[in-house]
Amino acid sequence: MHSACPHTLAFLAPGFVHQFGNLLFVVQGNAQALGQQGEGLRERGAILAAVERGGNALRVLRCLLGDPALAPAPADELLAQVGELLRVPLREARHALELVPADAAPHVEPRSFCAAVLEAVRGLVGVVPAGVQGTVALGPVAAAPHGVTVRVSFQVPAGTLPFPLASAEVAAALGGARPDGWPDVRARGSGLELVFADRGVVAGPRA
């Protein structure tokens, strides 16, 4: 079973509530406007975009609930979908989020990928000293020998005095007996490096 721990689901819950509320509002408003302005192409486009975002959020939820029917997916796409849901809980914790773009899209097992990235973010934020505000950076995603590497780090604003972050403690807590597909977790400075097994599919470089 690849389900995420209850604390991780609780940590992400505000993001789900916020996103689904906004998406439903967009769908409702544009659906009401259909047929009132020409052919309604703009409204239909907005509806389709909102539905796609909702489907992406639902896929993350399915990952956290351990849905066994999910196929391998591009790691950078999953990271972007997880990041979109993380913005609200991180903002409530007074932190920002940065998504670092990737040059390629190795495929990973989505259930362990989403759960591990979320637990890594929650773990890092949990060891940030009280009163310190910063940015959680997700990425880049890179193909590694026999695997896919993802960086999760905490960055403080320029001019802030450096301080030690207990990333080794977080890495140790994320290690140990885990389900198939769980990454090798390594402490790297003020962040973590997650190394997942790839699933044999790598897209070409981004345009």
Coordinates of N, CA and C in Angstrom, one line a residue:
M1 N 0.8 -1.2 0.0 CA 0.0 0.0 0.0 C 0.9 1.2 0.0
H2 N 0.6 2.2 -0.9 CA 1.4 3.4 -1.1 C 0.7 4.6 -0.5
S3 N -0.2 4.5 0.4 CA -0.9 5.6 0.9 C 0.0 6.5 1.7
A4 N -0.3 7.8 1.7 CA 0.5 8.8 2.5 C 0.0 8.7 3.9
C5 N 0.9 9.2 4.8 CA 0.5 9.2 6.2 C -0.6 10.3 6.5
P6 N -1.4 10.1 7.5 CA -2.5 11.1 7.8 C -2.0 12.5 8.0
H7 N -0.8 12.7 8.6 CA -0.3 14.0 8.8 C -0.1 14.7 7.5
T8 N 0.4 14.0 6.5 CA 0.7 14.6 5.2 C -0.6 15.0 4.5
L9 N -1.6 14.1 4.6 CA -2.9 14.5 4.0 C -3.5 15.7 4.7
A10 N -3.4 15.8 6.0 CA -3.9 16.9 6.7 C -3.2 18.2 6.3
F11 N -1.9 18.1 6.1 CA -1.0 19.2 5.7 C -1.5 19.8 4.4
L12 N -1.9 18.9 3.5 CA -2.2 19.3 2.1 C -3.7 19.7 2.0
A13 N -4.5 19.3 3.0 CA -6.0 19.5 2.9 C -6.4 20.9 2.5
P14 N -5.8 22.0 3.1 CA -6.2 23.3 2.7 C -6.0 23.6 1.2
G15 N -4.9 23.0 0.6 CA -4.7 23.2 -0.8 C -5.8 22.6 -1.6
F16 N -6.2 21.4 -1.2 CA -7.3 20.8 -2.0 C -8.6 21.6 -1.8
V17 N -8.9 22.0 -0.6 CA -10.2 22.8 -0.4 C -10.1 24.1 -1.2
H18 N -9.0 24.8 -1.1 CA -8.9 26.1 -1.9 C -9.0 25.9 -3.4
Q19 N -8.3 24.9 -3.9 CA -8.3 24.7 -5.3 C -9.6 24.2 -5.9
F20 N -10.2 23.2 -5.2 CA -11.5 22.7 -5.7 C -12.6 23.8 -5.6
G21 N -12.5 24.6 -4.6 CA -13.5 25.7 -4.5 C -13.3 26.7 -5.6
N22 N -12.1 27.1 -5.9 CA -11.9 28.0 -7.0 C -12.3 27.4 -8.4
L23 N -11.9 26.1 -8.6 CA -12.3 25.5 -9.9 C -13.8 25.4 -10.0
L24 N -14.5 25.0 -9.0 CA -15.9 24.9 -9.1 C -16.6 26.3 -9.4
F25 N -16.0 27.3 -8.9 CA -16.5 28.7 -9.1 C -16.3 29.1 -10.6
V26 N -15.1 28.7 -11.1 CA -14.8 29.0 -12.5 C -15.7 28.3 -13.5
V27 N -15.9 27.0 -13.2 CA -16.8 26.1 -14.0 C -18.2 26.7 -14.0
Q28 N -18.7 27.0 -12.8 CA -20.1 27.5 -12.7 C -20.3 28.8 -13.4
G29 N -19.4 29.8 -13.2 CA -19.5 31.1 -13.8 C -19.5 31.0 -15.4
N30 N -18.5 30.2 -15.9 CA -18.4 30.1 -17.3 C -19.5 29.3 -18.0
A31 N -20.0 28.3 -17.2 CA -21.1 27.5 -17.7 C -22.4 28.4 -17.8
Q32 N -22.6 29.3 -16.9 CA -23.7 30.2 -17.0 C -23.6 31.2 -18.1
A33 N -22.4 31.5 -18.5 CA -22.2 32.4 -19.6 C -22.3 31.8 -21.0
L34 N -22.2 30.5 -21.1 CA -22.3 29.8 -22.4 C -23.6 30.2 -23.1
G35 N -23.6 30.4 -24.4 CA -24.8 30.7 -25.1 C -25.2 32.2 -25.0
Q36 N -24.5 33.0 -24.2 CA -24.9 34.4 -24.1 C -23.9 35.3 -24.8
Q37 N -22.7 34.8 -25.2 CA -21.7 35.6 -25.9 C -21.2 34.9 -27.1
G38 N -21.8 35.1 -28.2 CA -21.3 34.4 -29.5 C -21.4 32.9 -29.3
E39 N -20.3 32.3 -29.8 CA -20.2 30.9 -29.7 C -19.7 30.3 -28.4
G40 N -19.3 31.2 -27.5 CA -18.9 30.7 -26.2 C -17.5 30.0 -26.2
L41 N -16.7 30.4 -27.2 CA -15.4 29.7 -27.3 C -14.5 30.0 -26.1
R42 N -14.4 31.3 -25.6 CA -13.6 31.6 -24.5 C -14.0 30.9 -23.3
E43 N -15.4 30.9 -23.0 CA -15.9 30.2 -21.8 C -15.6 28.7 -21.8
R44 N -15.8 28.1 -23.0 CA -15.5 26.7 -23.1 C -14.0 26.4 -22.8
G45 N -13.1 27.3 -23.3 CA -11.7 27.1 -23.1 C -11.4 27.2 -21.6
A46 N -12.0 28.2 -20.9 CA -11.8 28.3 -19.5 C -12.3 27.1 -18.7
I47 N -13.4 26.6 -19.1 CA -14.0 25.4 -18.4 C -13.1 24.2 -18.6
L48 N -12.6 24.0 -19.8 CA -11.7 22.9 -20.1 C -10.4 23.0 -19.3
A49 N -9.9 24.2 -19.2 CA -8.6 24.4 -18.4 C -8.9 24.2 -17.0
A50 N -10.0 24.6 -16.4 CA -10.3 24.4 -15.0 C -10.5 22.9 -14.8
V51 N -11.2 22.2 -15.7 CA -11.4 20.8 -15.5 C -10.1 20.0 -15.5
E52 N -9.1 20.5 -16.4 CA -7.8 19.8 -16.5 C -7.1 20.0 -15.1
R53 N -7.1 21.2 -14.6 CA -6.5 21.4 -13.3 C -7.1 20.6 -12.2
G54 N -8.5 20.5 -12.2 CA -9.1 19.7 -11.3 C -8.8 18.2 -11.4
G55 N -8.6 17.7 -12.6 CA -8.2 16.4 -12.9 C -6.8 16.1 -12.4
N56 N -5.9 17.1 -12.5 CA -4.5 17.0 -12.0 C -4.5 16.9 -10.5
A57 N -5.3 17.7 -9.9 CA -5.4 17.7 -8.4 C -6.0 16.4 -7.9
L58 N -7.0 15.9 -8.7 CA -7.5 14.6 -8.3 C -6.5 13.5 -8.4
R59 N -5.7 13.5 -9.4 CA -4.6 12.5 -9.6 C -3.7 12.5 -8.4
V60 N -3.3 13.7 -7.9 CA -2.5 13.7 -6.7 C -3.2 13.1 -5.5
L61 N -4.5 13.4 -5.4 CA -5.2 12.8 -4.3 C -5.3 11.3 -4.4
R62 N -5.5 10.8 -5.6 CA -5.5 9.3 -5.9 C -4.1 8.7 -5.5
C63 N -3.0 9.5 -5.8 CA -1.7 9.0 -5.5 C -1.6 8.8 -4.0
L64 N -2.0 9.8 -3.2 CA -1.9 9.8 -1.8 C -2.8 8.8 -1.1
L65 N -3.9 8.4 -1.8 CA -4.7 7.4 -1.3 C -4.3 6.0 -1.7
G66 N -3.2 5.9 -2.5 CA -2.7 4.6 -2.9 C -3.4 3.9 -4.0
D67 N -4.0 4.6 -4.9 CA -4.7 4.0 -6.1 C -3.8 3.2 -6.9
P68 N -4.0 1.8 -7.0 CA -3.1 1.0 -7.7 C -3.2 1.1 -9.2
A69 N -4.2 1.8 -9.7 CA -4.4 1.8 -11.2 C -3.6 2.9 -11.9
L70 N -2.9 3.7 -11.2 CA -2.2 4.8 -11.8 C -0.9 4.3 -12.5
A71 N -0.8 4.8 -13.8 CA 0.4 4.4 -14.6 C 1.6 5.3 -14.3
P72 N 2.8 4.9 -14.6 CA 3.9 5.8 -14.5 C 3.7 7.2 -15.2
A73 N 4.2 8.3 -14.7 CA 3.9 9.6 -15.2 C 5.2 10.4 -15.2
P74 N 5.2 11.4 -16.0 CA 6.4 12.3 -16.0 C 6.6 13.0 -14.7
A75 N 7.9 12.9 -14.2 CA 8.2 13.4 -12.8 C 7.9 14.9 -12.8
D76 N 8.3 15.6 -13.8 CA 8.2 17.1 -13.7 C 6.7 17.5 -13.7
E77 N 5.8 16.8 -14.4 CA 4.4 17.1 -14.4 C 3.8 16.8 -13.0
L78 N 4.2 15.7 -12.4 CA 3.7 15.4 -11.1 C 4.2 16.5 -10.1
L79 N 5.5 16.9 -10.2 CA 6.0 17.9 -9.3 C 5.3 19.2 -9.4
A80 N 4.9 19.6 -10.6 CA 4.1 20.8 -10.8 C 2.8 20.7 -10.2
Q81 N 2.1 19.6 -10.3 CA 0.8 19.4 -9.8 C 0.8 19.4 -8.3
V82 N 1.8 18.7 -7.7 CA 2.0 18.7 -6.2 C 2.3 20.2 -5.8
G83 N 3.1 20.9 -6.5 CA 3.5 22.2 -6.1 C 2.3 23.2 -6.1
E84 N 1.4 23.0 -7.1 CA 0.2 23.9 -7.1 C -0.6 23.7 -5.9
L85 N -0.7 22.5 -5.4 CA -1.5 22.2 -4.2 C -0.8 22.7 -2.9
L86 N 0.5 22.7 -3.0 CA 1.3 23.1 -1.8 C 1.3 24.6 -1.6
R87 N 1.0 25.4 -2.5 CA 1.1 26.9 -2.4 C 0.3 27.4 -1.2
V88 N -0.9 26.9 -1.0 CA -1.8 27.4 0.1 C -1.2 27.0 1.5
P89 N -0.9 25.7 1.7 CA -0.4 25.4 3.1 C 0.9 26.1 3.3
L90 N 1.8 26.3 2.3 CA 3.1 27.0 2.5 C 2.8 28.4 2.8
R91 N 1.9 29.0 2.1 CA 1.6 30.4 2.3 C 1.0 30.6 3.8
E92 N 0.2 29.7 4.2 CA -0.3 29.8 5.6 C 0.8 29.6 6.6
A93 N 1.9 28.9 6.2 CA 3.1 28.8 7.1 C 4.1 29.9 6.8
R94 N 3.7 30.9 6.0 CA 4.4 32.1 5.7 C 5.7 31.9 4.9
H95 N 5.6 30.9 4.0 CA 6.7 30.6 3.1 C 6.2 30.7 1.7
A96 N 7.1 30.9 0.7 CA 6.8 30.9 -0.7 C 7.2 29.6 -1.3
L97 N 6.8 29.4 -2.6 CA 7.1 28.2 -3.3 C 7.7 28.5 -4.6
E98 N 8.8 27.9 -5.0 CA 9.4 28.0 -6.3 C 9.5 26.7 -7.0
L99 N 9.0 26.6 -8.3 CA 9.2 25.4 -9.1 C 10.3 25.6 -10.0
V100 N 11.4 24.8 -9.9 CA 12.5 24.9 -10.8 C 12.3 24.0 -12.0
P101 N 12.3 24.6 -13.3 CA 12.0 23.8 -14.5 C 13.0 22.7 -14.7
A102 N 12.5 21.7 -15.5 CA 13.4 20.6 -15.8 C 13.6 20.6 -17.3
D103 N 14.7 19.9 -17.8 CA 15.0 19.8 -19.2 C 14.4 18.6 -19.8
A104 N 14.1 17.6 -19.0 CA 13.5 16.4 -19.5 C 12.5 15.8 -18.5
A105 N 11.7 14.8 -18.9 CA 10.7 14.3 -18.1 C 10.8 12.8 -17.9
P106 N 11.7 12.3 -17.0 CA 11.7 10.9 -16.7 C 10.4 10.5 -16.1
H107 N 9.9 9.3 -16.3 CA 8.7 8.8 -15.7 C 9.0 8.0 -14.4
V108 N 8.1 8.2 -13.5 CA 8.2 7.6 -12.1 C 6.9 7.0 -11.7
E109 N 7.0 6.1 -10.7 CA 5.8 5.6 -10.1 C 5.1 6.7 -9.3
P110 N 3.9 7.1 -9.6 CA 3.3 8.3 -9.1 C 2.9 8.3 -7.6
R111 N 2.6 7.2 -7.1 CA 2.1 7.1 -5.7 C 3.2 7.5 -4.7
S112 N 4.3 6.8 -4.8 CA 5.4 7.0 -4.0 C 6.1 8.4 -4.2
F113 N 6.1 8.8 -5.5 CA 6.6 10.1 -5.8 C 5.9 11.2 -5.1
C114 N 4.6 11.3 -5.3 CA 3.8 12.4 -4.7 C 3.9 12.3 -3.1
A115 N 3.8 11.1 -2.6 CA 3.9 11.0 -1.1 C 5.2 11.4 -0.6
A116 N 6.3 11.0 -1.2 CA 7.7 11.3 -0.8 C 8.0 12.8 -0.9
V117 N 7.6 13.4 -2.0 CA 7.8 14.9 -2.2 C 7.1 15.7 -1.1
L118 N 5.8 15.3 -0.9 CA 5.0 16.0 0.1 C 5.6 15.8 1.5
E119 N 6.0 14.6 1.9 CA 6.6 14.4 3.2 C 7.9 15.1 3.3
A120 N 8.7 15.2 2.2 CA 10.0 15.9 2.3 C 9.7 17.4 2.6
V121 N 8.7 18.0 1.9 CA 8.4 19.4 2.1 C 7.9 19.6 3.5
R122 N 7.0 18.8 4.0 CA 6.5 19.0 5.3 C 7.6 18.8 6.4
G123 N 8.5 17.8 6.1 CA 9.6 17.6 7.1 C 10.6 18.8 7.1
L124 N 10.9 19.4 6.0 CA 11.8 20.5 6.0 C 11.2 21.7 6.6
V125 N 9.9 22.0 6.3 CA 9.2 23.1 6.9 C 9.2 23.0 8.4
G126 N 9.0 21.7 8.9 CA 8.9 21.4 10.3 C 10.1 21.7 11.1
V127 N 11.3 21.7 10.4 CA 12.6 22.0 11.2 C 13.1 23.4 11.0
V128 N 12.3 24.2 10.2 CA 12.7 25.6 10.1 C 12.5 26.4 11.4
P129 N 13.5 27.1 11.9 CA 13.3 27.8 13.2 C 12.1 28.7 13.2
A130 N 11.5 28.9 14.4 CA 10.3 29.8 14.5 C 10.7 31.2 14.1
G131 N 9.8 31.8 13.3 CA 10.0 33.2 12.9 C 10.8 33.4 11.6
V132 N 11.4 32.3 11.1 CA 12.1 32.3 9.8 C 11.2 32.1 8.7
Q133 N 11.2 33.0 7.7 CA 10.4 32.8 6.5 C 11.3 32.6 5.3
G134 N 10.9 31.8 4.4 CA 11.7 31.6 3.2 C 11.0 31.0 2.1
T135 N 11.7 30.3 1.2 CA 11.1 29.7 0.0 C 11.4 28.3 -0.1
V136 N 10.4 27.4 -0.4 CA 10.6 26.0 -0.6 C 10.8 25.9 -2.1
A137 N 11.9 25.3 -2.6 CA 12.2 25.1 -4.0 C 12.0 23.7 -4.3
L138 N 11.2 23.4 -5.3 CA 11.0 22.0 -5.8 C 11.6 21.9 -7.2
G139 N 12.6 21.0 -7.3 CA 13.3 20.7 -8.5 C 14.7 21.3 -8.4
P140 N 15.4 21.0 -9.5 CA 15.0 20.4 -10.7 C 14.9 18.9 -10.7
V141 N 14.2 18.4 -11.7 CA 14.1 17.0 -11.9 C 15.1 16.6 -12.9
A142 N 15.9 15.6 -12.6 CA 17.0 15.2 -13.6 C 17.1 13.7 -13.6
A143 N 17.4 13.2 -14.8 CA 17.7 11.8 -15.0 C 19.0 11.5 -14.4
A144 N 19.1 10.4 -13.5 CA 20.3 10.0 -12.9 C 20.5 8.5 -13.3
P145 N 21.7 8.0 -13.1 CA 22.0 6.6 -13.4 C 21.0 5.7 -12.7
H146 N 20.2 5.0 -13.5 CA 19.2 4.1 -12.9 C 18.1 4.8 -12.1
G147 N 17.9 6.1 -12.3 CA 16.9 6.7 -11.4 C 16.6 8.1 -11.9
V148 N 15.8 8.8 -11.1 CA 15.3 10.1 -11.3 C 15.6 10.9 -10.0
T149 N 16.3 12.0 -10.1 CA 16.6 12.8 -8.9 C 15.8 14.1 -8.8
V150 N 15.2 14.3 -7.7 CA 14.5 15.5 -7.4 C 15.0 16.2 -6.2
R151 N 15.2 17.5 -6.3 CA 15.7 18.4 -5.2 C 14.6 19.1 -4.5
V152 N 14.6 19.0 -3.2 CA 13.6 19.7 -2.4 C 14.5 20.5 -1.4
S153 N 14.4 21.9 -1.4 CA 15.3 22.7 -0.6 C 14.5 23.8 0.0
F154 N 15.1 24.4 1.1 CA 14.6 25.6 1.8 C 15.6 26.7 1.6
Q155 N 15.1 27.8 1.1 CA 16.0 29.0 0.8 C 15.5 30.2 1.6
V156 N 16.4 30.9 2.2 CA 16.1 32.1 3.0 C 16.4 33.3 2.1
P157 N 15.7 34.4 2.3 CA 15.9 35.6 1.5 C 17.4 36.1 1.5
A158 N 17.8 36.8 0.5 CA 19.1 37.3 0.4 C 19.4 38.3 1.5
G159 N 20.5 38.2 2.1 CA 20.9 39.1 3.2 C 20.6 38.5 4.6
T160 N 19.9 37.3 4.6 CA 19.6 36.7 5.9 C 20.8 35.9 6.4
L161 N 21.1 36.0 7.6 CA 22.2 35.2 8.2 C 22.0 33.7 8.0
P162 N 23.0 33.0 7.6 CA 22.8 31.5 7.4 C 22.6 30.9 8.7
F163 N 21.9 29.8 8.7 CA 21.6 29.0 9.9 C 21.6 27.5 9.5
P164 N 22.0 26.6 10.4 CA 21.9 25.2 10.1 C 20.5 24.7 10.1
L165 N 20.1 23.9 9.0 CA 18.8 23.3 8.9 C 19.0 21.8 9.1
A166 N 18.2 21.2 10.0 CA 18.4 19.8 10.3 C 17.9 18.9 9.2
S167 N 18.4 19.1 8.0 CA 18.0 18.3 6.9 C 18.4 16.8 7.0
A168 N 19.5 16.5 7.7 CA 19.9 15.1 8.0 C 18.9 14.4 8.8
E169 N 18.3 15.1 9.8 CA 17.2 14.5 10.6 C 16.0 14.2 9.8
V170 N 15.7 15.1 8.9 CA 14.5 14.8 8.0 C 14.8 13.7 7.1
A171 N 16.0 13.6 6.5 CA 16.3 12.5 5.6 C 16.3 11.2 6.4
A172 N 16.8 11.1 7.6 CA 16.7 9.9 8.4 C 15.3 9.5 8.7
A173 N 14.4 10.5 8.9 CA 13.0 10.2 9.2 C 12.3 9.7 8.0
L174 N 12.7 10.1 6.8 CA 12.0 9.7 5.6 C 12.6 8.3 5.1
G175 N 13.7 7.9 5.6 CA 14.3 6.7 5.2 C 13.6 5.5 5.9
G176 N 14.3 4.3 5.9 CA 13.8 3.2 6.6 C 12.9 2.3 5.7
A177 N 12.1 1.4 6.3 CA 11.2 0.5 5.6 C 10.1 1.3 4.9
R178 N 10.0 1.3 3.6 CA 9.0 2.1 2.9 C 8.5 1.2 1.8
P179 N 7.3 1.6 1.2 CA 6.8 0.7 0.1 C 7.7 0.8 -1.1
D180 N 7.4 -0.2 -2.0 CA 8.1 -0.2 -3.3 C 8.0 1.1 -4.0
G181 N 9.1 1.6 -4.6 CA 9.1 2.8 -5.3 C 9.5 4.0 -4.4
W182 N 9.7 3.8 -3.1 CA 10.1 4.9 -2.3 C 11.5 5.3 -2.6
P183 N 11.9 6.6 -2.6 CA 13.2 7.0 -3.0 C 14.3 6.8 -2.0
D184 N 15.5 6.9 -2.4 CA 16.6 7.0 -1.6 C 16.7 8.5 -1.2
V185 N 16.7 8.8 0.1 CA 16.7 10.2 0.5 C 18.0 10.6 1.1
R186 N 18.6 11.7 0.6 CA 19.9 12.2 1.1 C 19.8 13.6 1.5
A187 N 20.5 14.0 2.6 CA 20.6 15.4 3.0 C 21.6 16.1 2.1
R188 N 21.2 17.3 1.6 CA 22.1 18.1 0.8 C 22.0 19.5 1.2
G189 N 22.9 20.0 2.1 CA 22.8 21.3 2.6 C 21.5 21.6 3.3
S190 N 20.8 22.6 2.8 CA 19.6 23.0 3.4 C 18.4 22.4 2.7
G191 N 18.6 21.2 2.2 CA 17.5 20.5 1.5 C 17.8 19.0 1.4
L192 N 17.0 18.4 0.6 CA 17.0 17.0 0.4 C 17.1 16.6 -1.1
E193 N 17.7 15.5 -1.3 CA 17.8 14.9 -2.7 C 17.0 13.6 -2.7
L194 N 16.0 13.5 -3.5 CA 15.2 12.3 -3.6 C 15.6 11.6 -4.9
V195 N 16.0 10.3 -4.7 CA 16.4 9.5 -5.9 C 15.4 8.4 -6.1
F196 N 14.5 8.5 -7.1 CA 13.5 7.5 -7.4 C 14.0 6.6 -8.6
A197 N 13.5 5.4 -8.6 CA 13.7 4.5 -9.7 C 12.9 5.0 -10.9
D198 N 13.5 5.1 -12.1 CA 12.7 5.6 -13.2 C 11.9 4.4 -13.8
R199 N 11.0 4.6 -14.7 CA 10.1 3.6 -15.2 C 10.4 3.4 -16.7
G200 N 11.6 3.7 -17.1 CA 12.0 3.4 -18.5 C 11.5 4.3 -19.6
V201 N 10.9 5.4 -19.3 CA 10.4 6.3 -20.3 C 10.9 7.7 -20.0
V202 N 11.6 8.2 -21.0 CA 12.2 9.6 -20.8 C 11.8 10.4 -22.0
A203 N 11.1 11.5 -21.8 CA 10.7 12.4 -22.9 C 12.0 13.2 -23.3
G204 N 11.9 13.8 -24.5 CA 12.9 14.6 -25.0 C 13.0 15.9 -24.3
P205 N 14.1 16.7 -24.6 CA 14.2 18.0 -23.9 C 13.1 18.9 -24.2
R206 N 12.8 19.8 -23.3 CA 11.7 20.8 -23.4 C 12.1 21.8 -24.5
A207 N 11.1 22.3 -25.2 CA 11.3 23.3 -26.2 C 11.7 24.6 -25.6

